[in-house]
mmCIF file of N, CA and C in Angstrom:
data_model
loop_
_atom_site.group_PDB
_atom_site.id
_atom_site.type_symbol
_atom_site.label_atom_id
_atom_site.label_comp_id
_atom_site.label_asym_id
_atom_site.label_seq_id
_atom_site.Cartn_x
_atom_site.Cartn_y
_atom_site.Cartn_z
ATOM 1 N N UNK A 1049 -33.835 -16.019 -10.868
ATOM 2 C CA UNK A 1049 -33.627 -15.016 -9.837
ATOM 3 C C UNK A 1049 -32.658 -15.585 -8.792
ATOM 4 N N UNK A 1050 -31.739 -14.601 -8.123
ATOM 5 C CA UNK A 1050 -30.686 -15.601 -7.434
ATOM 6 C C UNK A 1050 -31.426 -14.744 -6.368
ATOM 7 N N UNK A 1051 -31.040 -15.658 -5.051
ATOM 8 C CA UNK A 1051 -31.633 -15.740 -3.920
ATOM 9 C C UNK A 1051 -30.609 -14.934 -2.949
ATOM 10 N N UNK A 1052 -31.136 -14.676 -1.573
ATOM 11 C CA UNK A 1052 -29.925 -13.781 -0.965
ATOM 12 C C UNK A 1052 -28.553 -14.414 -0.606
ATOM 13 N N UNK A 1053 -29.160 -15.740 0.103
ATOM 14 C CA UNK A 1053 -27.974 -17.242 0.150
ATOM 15 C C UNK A 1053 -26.919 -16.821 -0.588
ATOM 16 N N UNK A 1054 -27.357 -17.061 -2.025
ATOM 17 C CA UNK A 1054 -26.653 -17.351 -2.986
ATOM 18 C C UNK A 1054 -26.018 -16.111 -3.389
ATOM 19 N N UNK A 1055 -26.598 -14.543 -2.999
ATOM 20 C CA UNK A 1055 -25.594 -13.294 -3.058
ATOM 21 C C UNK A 1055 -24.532 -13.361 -1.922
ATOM 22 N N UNK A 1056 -24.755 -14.039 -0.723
ATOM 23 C CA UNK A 1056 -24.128 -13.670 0.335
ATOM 24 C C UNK A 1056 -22.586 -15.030 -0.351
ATOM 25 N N UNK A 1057 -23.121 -15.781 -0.574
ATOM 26 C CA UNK A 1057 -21.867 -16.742 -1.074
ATOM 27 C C UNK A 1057 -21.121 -16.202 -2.488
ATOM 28 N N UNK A 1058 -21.889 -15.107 -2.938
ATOM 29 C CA UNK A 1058 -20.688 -15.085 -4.141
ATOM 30 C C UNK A 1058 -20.103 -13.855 -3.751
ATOM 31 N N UNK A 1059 -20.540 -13.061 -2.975
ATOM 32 C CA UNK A 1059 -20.001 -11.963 -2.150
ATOM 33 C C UNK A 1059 -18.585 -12.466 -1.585
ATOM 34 N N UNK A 1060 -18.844 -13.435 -0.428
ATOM 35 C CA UNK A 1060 -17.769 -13.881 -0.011
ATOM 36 C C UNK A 1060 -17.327 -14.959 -0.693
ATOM 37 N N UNK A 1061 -16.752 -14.967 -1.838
ATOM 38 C CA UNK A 1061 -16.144 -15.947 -2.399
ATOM 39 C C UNK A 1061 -15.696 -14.810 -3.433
ATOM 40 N N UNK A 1062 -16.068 -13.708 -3.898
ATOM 41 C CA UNK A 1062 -15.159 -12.634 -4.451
ATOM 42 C C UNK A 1062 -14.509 -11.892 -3.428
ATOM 43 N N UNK A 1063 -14.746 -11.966 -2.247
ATOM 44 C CA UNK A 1063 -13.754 -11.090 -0.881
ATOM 45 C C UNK A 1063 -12.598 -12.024 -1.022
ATOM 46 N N UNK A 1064 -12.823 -13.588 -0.954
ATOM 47 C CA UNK A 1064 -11.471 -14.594 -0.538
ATOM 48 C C UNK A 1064 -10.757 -14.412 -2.079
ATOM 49 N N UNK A 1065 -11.051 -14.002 -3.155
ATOM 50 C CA UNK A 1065 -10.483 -14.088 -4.504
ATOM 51 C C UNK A 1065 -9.591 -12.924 -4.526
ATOM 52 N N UNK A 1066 -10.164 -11.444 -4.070
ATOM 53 C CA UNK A 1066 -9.537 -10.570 -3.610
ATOM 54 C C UNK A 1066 -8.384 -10.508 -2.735
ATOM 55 N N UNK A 1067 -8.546 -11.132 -1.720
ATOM 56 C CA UNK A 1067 -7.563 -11.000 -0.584
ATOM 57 C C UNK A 1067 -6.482 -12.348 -1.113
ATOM 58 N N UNK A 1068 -6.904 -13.469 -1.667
ATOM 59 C CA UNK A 1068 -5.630 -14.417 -2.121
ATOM 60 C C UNK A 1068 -4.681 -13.703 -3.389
ATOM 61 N N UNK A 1069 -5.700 -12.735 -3.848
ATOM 62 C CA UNK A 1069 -5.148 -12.440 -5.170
ATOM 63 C C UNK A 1069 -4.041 -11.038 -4.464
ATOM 64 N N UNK A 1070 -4.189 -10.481 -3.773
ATOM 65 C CA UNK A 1070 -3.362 -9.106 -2.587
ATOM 66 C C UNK A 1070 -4.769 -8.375 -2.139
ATOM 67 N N UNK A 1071 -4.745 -7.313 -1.513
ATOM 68 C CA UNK A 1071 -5.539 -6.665 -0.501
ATOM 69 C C UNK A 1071 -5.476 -5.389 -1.437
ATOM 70 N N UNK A 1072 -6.573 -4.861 -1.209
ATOM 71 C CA UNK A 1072 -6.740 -3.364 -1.547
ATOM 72 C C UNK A 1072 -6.777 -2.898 -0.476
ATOM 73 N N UNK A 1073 -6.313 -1.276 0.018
ATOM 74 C CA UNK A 1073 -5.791 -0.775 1.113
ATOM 75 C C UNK A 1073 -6.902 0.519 0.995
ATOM 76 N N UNK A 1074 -7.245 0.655 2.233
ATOM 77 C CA UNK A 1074 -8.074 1.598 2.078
ATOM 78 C C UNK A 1074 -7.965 2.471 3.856
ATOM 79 N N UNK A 1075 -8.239 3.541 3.872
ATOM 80 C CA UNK A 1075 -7.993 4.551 5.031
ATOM 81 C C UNK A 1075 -8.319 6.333 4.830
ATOM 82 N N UNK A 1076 -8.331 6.628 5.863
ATOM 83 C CA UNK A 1076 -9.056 8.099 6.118
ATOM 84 C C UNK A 1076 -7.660 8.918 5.788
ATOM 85 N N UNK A 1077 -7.447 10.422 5.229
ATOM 86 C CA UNK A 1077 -6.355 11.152 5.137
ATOM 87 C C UNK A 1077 -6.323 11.890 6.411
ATOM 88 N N UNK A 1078 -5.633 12.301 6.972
ATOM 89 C CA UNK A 1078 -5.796 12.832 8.104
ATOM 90 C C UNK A 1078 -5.483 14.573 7.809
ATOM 91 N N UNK A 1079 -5.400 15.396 8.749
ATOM 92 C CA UNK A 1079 -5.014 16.426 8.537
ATOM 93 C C UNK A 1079 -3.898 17.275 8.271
ATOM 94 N N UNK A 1080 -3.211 16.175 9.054
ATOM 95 C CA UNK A 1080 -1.686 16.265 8.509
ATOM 96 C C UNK A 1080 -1.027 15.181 9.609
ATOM 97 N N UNK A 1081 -0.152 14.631 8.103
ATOM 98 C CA UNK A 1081 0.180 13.096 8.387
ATOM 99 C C UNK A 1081 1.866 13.880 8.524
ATOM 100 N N UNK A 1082 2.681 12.943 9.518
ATOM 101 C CA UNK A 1082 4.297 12.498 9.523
ATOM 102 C C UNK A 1082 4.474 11.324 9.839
ATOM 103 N N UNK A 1083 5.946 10.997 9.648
ATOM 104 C CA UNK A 1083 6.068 9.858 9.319
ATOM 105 C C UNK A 1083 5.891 8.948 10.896
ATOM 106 N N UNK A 1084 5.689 9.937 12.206
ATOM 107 C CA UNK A 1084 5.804 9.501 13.514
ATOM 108 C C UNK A 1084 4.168 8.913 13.344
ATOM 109 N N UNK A 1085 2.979 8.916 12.375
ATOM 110 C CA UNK A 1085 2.074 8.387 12.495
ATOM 111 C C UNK A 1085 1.868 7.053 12.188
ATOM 112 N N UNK A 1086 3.032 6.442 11.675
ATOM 113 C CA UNK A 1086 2.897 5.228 10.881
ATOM 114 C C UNK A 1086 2.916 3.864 12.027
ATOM 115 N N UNK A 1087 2.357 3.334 12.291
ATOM 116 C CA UNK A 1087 2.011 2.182 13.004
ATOM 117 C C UNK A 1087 3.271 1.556 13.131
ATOM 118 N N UNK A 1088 3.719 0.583 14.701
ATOM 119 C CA UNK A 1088 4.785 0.421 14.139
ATOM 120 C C UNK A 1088 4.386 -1.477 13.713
ATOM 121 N N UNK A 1089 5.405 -1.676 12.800
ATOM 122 C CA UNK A 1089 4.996 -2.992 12.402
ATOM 123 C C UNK A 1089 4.859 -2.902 11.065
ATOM 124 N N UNK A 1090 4.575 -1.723 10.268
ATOM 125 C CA UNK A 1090 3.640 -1.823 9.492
ATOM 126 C C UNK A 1090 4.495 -0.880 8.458
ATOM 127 N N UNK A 1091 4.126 -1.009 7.024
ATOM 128 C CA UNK A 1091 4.651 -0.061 6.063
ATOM 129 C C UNK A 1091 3.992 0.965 5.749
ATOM 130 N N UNK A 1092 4.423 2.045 6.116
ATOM 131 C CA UNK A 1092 3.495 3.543 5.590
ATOM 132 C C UNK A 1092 3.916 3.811 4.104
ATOM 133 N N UNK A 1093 2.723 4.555 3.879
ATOM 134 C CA UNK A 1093 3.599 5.414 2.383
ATOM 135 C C UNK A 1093 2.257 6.543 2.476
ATOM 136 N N UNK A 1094 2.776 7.982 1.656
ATOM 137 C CA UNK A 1094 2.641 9.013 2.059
ATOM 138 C C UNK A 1094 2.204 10.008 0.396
ATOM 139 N N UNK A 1095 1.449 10.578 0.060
ATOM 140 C CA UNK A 1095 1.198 11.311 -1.407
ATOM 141 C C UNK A 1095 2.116 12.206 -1.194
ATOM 142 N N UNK A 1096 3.058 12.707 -0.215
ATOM 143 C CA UNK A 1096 3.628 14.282 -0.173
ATOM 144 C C UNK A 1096 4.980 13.639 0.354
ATOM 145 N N UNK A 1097 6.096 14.492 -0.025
ATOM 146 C CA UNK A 1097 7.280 14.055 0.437
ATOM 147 C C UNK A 1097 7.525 14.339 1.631
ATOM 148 N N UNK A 1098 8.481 13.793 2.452
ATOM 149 C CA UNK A 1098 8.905 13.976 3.824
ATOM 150 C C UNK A 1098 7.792 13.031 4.617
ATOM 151 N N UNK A 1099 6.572 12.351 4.500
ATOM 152 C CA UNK A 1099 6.066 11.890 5.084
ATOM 153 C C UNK A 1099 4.599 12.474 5.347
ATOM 154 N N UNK A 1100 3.809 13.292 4.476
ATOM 155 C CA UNK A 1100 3.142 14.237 4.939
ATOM 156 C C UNK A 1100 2.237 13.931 3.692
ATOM 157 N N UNK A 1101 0.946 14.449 3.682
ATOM 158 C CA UNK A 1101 -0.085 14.031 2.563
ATOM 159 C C UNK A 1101 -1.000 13.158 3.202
ATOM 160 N N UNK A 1102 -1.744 12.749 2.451
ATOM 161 C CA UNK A 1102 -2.713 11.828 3.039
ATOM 162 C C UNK A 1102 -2.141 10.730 2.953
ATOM 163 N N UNK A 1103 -2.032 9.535 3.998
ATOM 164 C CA UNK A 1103 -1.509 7.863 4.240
ATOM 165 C C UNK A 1103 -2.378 6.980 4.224
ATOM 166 N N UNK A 1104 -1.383 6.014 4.078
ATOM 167 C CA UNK A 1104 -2.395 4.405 4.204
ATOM 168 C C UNK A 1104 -1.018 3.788 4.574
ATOM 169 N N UNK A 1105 -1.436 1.957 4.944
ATOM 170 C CA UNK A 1105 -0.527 1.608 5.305
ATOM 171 C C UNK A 1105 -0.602 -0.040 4.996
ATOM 172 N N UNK A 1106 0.186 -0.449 4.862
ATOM 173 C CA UNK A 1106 -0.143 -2.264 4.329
ATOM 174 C C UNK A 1106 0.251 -2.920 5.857
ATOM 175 N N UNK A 1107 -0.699 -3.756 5.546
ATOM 176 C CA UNK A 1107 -1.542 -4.253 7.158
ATOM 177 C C UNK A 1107 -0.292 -5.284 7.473
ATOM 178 N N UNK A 1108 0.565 -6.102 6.849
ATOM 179 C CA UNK A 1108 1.631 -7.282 7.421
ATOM 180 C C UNK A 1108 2.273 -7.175 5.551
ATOM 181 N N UNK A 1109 2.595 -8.592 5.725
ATOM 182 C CA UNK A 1109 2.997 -9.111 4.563
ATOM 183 C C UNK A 1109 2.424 -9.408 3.413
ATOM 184 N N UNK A 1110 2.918 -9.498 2.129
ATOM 185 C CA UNK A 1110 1.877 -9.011 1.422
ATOM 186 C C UNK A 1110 2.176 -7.934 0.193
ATOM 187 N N UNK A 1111 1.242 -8.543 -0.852
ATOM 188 C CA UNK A 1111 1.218 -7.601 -1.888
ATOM 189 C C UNK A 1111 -0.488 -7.192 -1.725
ATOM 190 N N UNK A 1112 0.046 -5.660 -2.332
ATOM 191 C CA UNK A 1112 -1.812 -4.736 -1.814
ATOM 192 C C UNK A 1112 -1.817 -3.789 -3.163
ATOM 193 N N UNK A 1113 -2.653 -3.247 -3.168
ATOM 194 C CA UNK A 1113 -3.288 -2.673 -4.140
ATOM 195 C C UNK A 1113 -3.312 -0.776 -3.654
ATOM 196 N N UNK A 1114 -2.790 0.380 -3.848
ATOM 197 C CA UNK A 1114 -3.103 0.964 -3.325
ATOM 198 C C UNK A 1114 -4.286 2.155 -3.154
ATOM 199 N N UNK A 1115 -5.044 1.438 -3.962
ATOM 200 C CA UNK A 1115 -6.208 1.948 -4.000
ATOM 201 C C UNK A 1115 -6.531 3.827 -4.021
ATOM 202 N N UNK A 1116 -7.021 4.414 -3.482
ATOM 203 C CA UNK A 1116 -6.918 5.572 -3.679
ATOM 204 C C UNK A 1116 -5.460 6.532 -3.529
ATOM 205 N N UNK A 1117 -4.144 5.539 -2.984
ATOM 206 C CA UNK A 1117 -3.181 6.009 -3.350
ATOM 207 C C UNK A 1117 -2.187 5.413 -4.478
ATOM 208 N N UNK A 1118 -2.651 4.759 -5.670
ATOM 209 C CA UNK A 1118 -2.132 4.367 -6.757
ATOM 210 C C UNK A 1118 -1.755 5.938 -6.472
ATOM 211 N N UNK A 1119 -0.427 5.445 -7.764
ATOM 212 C CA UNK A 1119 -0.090 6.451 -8.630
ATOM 213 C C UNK A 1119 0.136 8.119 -7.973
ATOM 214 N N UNK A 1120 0.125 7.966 -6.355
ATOM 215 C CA UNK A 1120 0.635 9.014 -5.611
ATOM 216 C C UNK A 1120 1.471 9.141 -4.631
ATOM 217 N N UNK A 1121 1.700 8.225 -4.731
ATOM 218 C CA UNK A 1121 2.677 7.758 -3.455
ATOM 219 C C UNK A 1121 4.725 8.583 -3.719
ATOM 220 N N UNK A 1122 4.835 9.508 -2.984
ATOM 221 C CA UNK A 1122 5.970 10.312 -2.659
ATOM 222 C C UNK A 1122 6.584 9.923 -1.238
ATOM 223 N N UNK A 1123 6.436 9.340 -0.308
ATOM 224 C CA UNK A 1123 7.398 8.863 0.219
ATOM 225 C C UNK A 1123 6.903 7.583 1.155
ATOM 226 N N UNK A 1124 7.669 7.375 2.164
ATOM 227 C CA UNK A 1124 7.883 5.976 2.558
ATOM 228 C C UNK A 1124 8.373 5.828 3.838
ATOM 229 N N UNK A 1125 7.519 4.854 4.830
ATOM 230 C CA UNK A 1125 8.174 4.825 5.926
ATOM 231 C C UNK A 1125 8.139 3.209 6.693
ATOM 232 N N UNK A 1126 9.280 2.482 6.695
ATOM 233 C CA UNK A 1126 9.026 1.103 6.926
ATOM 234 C C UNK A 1126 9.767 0.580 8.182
ATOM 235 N N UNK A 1127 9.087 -0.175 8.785
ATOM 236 C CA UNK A 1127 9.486 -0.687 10.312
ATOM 237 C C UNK A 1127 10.685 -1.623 9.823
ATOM 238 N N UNK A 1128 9.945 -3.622 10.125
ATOM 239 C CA UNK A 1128 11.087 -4.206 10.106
ATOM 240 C C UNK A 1128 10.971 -4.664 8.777
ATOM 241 N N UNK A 1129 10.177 -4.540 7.861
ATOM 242 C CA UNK A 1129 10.616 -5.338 6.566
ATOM 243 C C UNK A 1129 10.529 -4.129 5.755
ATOM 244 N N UNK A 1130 11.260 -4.517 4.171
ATOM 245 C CA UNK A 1130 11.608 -3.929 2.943
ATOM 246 C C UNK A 1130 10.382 -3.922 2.398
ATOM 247 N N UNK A 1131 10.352 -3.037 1.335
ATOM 248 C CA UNK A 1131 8.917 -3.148 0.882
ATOM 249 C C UNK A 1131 9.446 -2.630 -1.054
ATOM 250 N N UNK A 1132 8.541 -3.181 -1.722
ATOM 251 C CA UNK A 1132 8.963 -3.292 -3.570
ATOM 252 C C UNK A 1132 8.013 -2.317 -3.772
ATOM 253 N N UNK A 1133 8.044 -1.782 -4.989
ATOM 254 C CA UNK A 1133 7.196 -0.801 -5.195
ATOM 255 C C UNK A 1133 6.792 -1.529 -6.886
ATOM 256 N N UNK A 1134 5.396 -1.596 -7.388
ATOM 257 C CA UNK A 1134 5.607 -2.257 -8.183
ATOM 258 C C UNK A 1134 4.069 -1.212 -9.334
ATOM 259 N N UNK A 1135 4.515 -1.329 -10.241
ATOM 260 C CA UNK A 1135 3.536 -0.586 -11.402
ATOM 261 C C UNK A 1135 2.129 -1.278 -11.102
ATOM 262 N N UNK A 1136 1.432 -0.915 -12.925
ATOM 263 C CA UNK A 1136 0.001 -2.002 -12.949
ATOM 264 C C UNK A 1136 0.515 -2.870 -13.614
ATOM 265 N N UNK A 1137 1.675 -3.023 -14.647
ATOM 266 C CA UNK A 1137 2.072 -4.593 -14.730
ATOM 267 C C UNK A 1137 3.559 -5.289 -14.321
ATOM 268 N N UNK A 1138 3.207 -4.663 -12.972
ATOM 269 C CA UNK A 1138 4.351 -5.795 -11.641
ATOM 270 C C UNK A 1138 5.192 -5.675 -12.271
ATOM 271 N N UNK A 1139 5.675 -4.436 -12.573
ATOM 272 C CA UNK A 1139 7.361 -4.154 -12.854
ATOM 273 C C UNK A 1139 7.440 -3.097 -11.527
ATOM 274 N N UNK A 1140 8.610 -3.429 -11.556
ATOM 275 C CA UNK A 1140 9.391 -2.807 -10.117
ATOM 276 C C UNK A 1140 9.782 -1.565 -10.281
ATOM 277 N N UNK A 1141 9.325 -0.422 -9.833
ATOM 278 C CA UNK A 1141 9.560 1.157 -9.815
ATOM 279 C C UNK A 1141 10.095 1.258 -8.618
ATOM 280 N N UNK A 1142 10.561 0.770 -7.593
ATOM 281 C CA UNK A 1142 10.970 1.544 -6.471
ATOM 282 C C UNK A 1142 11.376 0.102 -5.649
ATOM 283 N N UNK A 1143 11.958 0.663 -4.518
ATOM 284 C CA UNK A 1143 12.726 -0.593 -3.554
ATOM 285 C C UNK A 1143 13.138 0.307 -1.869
ATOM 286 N N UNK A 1144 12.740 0.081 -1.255
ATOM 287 C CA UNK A 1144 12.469 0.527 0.191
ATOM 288 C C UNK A 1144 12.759 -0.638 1.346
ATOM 289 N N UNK A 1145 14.235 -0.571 1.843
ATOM 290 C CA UNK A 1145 14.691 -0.997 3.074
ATOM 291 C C UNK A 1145 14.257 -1.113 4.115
ATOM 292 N N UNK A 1146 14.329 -1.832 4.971
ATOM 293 C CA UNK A 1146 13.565 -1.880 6.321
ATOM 294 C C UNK A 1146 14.310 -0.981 7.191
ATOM 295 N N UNK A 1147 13.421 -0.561 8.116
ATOM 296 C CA UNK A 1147 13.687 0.638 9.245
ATOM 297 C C UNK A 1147 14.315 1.917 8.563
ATOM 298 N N UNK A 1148 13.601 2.119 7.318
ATOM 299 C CA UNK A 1148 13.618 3.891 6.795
ATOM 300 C C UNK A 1148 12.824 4.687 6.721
ATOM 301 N N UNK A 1149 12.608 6.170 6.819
ATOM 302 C CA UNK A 1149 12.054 6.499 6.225
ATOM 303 C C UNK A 1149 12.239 7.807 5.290
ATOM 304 N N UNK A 1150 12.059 7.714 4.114
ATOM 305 C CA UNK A 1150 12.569 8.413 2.524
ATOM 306 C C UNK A 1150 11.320 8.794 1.767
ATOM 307 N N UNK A 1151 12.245 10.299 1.254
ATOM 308 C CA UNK A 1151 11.645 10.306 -0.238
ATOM 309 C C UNK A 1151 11.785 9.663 -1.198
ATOM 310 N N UNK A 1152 10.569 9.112 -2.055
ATOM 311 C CA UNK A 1152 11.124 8.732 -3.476
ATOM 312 C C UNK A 1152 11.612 9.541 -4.693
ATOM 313 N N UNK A 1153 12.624 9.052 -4.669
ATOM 314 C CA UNK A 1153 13.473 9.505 -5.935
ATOM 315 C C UNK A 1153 12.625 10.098 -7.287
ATOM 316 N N UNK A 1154 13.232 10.823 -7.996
ATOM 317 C CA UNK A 1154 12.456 11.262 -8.996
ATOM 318 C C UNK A 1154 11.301 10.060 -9.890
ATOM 319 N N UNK A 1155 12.773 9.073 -10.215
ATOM 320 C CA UNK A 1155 12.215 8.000 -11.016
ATOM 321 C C UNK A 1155 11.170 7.431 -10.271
ATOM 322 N N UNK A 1156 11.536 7.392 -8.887
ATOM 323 C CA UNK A 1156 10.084 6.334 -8.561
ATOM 324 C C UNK A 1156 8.330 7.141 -8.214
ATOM 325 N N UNK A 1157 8.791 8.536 -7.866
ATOM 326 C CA UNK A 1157 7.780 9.024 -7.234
ATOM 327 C C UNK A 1157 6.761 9.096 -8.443
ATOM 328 N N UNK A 1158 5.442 8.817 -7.589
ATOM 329 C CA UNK A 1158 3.876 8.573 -8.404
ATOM 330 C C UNK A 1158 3.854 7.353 -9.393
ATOM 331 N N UNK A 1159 4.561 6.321 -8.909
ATOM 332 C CA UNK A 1159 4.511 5.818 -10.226
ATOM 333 C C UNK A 1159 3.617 4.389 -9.661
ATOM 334 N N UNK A 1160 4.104 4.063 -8.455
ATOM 335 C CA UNK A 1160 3.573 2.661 -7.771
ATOM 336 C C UNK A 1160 1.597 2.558 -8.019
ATOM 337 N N UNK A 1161 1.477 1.607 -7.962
ATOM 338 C CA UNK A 1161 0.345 1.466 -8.224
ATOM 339 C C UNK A 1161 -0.003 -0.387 -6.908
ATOM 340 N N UNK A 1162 0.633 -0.350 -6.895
ATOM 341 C CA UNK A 1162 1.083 -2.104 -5.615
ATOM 342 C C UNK A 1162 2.325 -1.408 -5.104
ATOM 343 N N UNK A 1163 2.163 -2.150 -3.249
ATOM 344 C CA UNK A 1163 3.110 -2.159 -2.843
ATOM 345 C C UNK A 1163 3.645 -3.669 -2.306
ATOM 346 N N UNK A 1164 4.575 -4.458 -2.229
ATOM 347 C CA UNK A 1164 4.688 -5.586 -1.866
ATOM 348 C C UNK A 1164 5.686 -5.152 -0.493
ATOM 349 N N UNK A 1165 4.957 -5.752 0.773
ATOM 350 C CA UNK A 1165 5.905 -5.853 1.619
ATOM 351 C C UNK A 1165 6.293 -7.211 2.000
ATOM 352 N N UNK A 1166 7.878 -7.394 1.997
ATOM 353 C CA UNK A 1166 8.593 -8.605 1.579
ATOM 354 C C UNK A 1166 8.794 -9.255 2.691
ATOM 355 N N UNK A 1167 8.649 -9.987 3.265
ATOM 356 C CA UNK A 1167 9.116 -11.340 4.584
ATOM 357 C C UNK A 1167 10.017 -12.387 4.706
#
């Protein structure tokens, strides 16, 4: 029988495996998102084009996971760094400049599943 100790240590020792390995991103949809909601500092991305849909946002630098926005992500809004757009096996679908904010292109839209923002 494992003891609580011993849940609370493998708990946090799969959180630090998680977060060394990238971050899963997680956040509320709002009622209606633009791209003037996006934190500044920080990389938005958006399920609806123009900036609108439900958001999340990757917290600094960093590759993340986008969790309930895999595979929906239509546009993009980035402060001072570039950000990669990358499948489920880390091939590169998309590429996003610092201080833009865009639709994704046919080819890239819905396809990201990670976003890497680059430093």
């Amino acid at each position: 029988m494992i003891g609580n100790k011993t849940r609370r240590l493998m708990a946090s020792g799969a959180a630090a495996l998680l977060l060394a390995a990238g971050g899963v991103l997680a956040g509320a949809a709002p009622a209606s998102a633009a791209y003037s909601d996006c934190p500044h500092g920080r990389a938005c991305f958006f399920s609806d084009w123009n900036g609108t849909g439900s958001w999340g946002s990757a917290p600094g630098c960093g590759t993340y996971y986008l969790g309930q926005w895999a595979g929906t992500v239509s546009s993009i809004k980035t402060h001072g760094n570039a950000i990669r757009l990358l499948d489920g096996k880390n091939n590169s679908v998309g590429y996003v400049p610092a201080w833009t904010s865009t639709n994704l292109s046919a080819a890239e839209n819905d396809k990201a599943q990670w976003i890497w923002v680059i430093c």
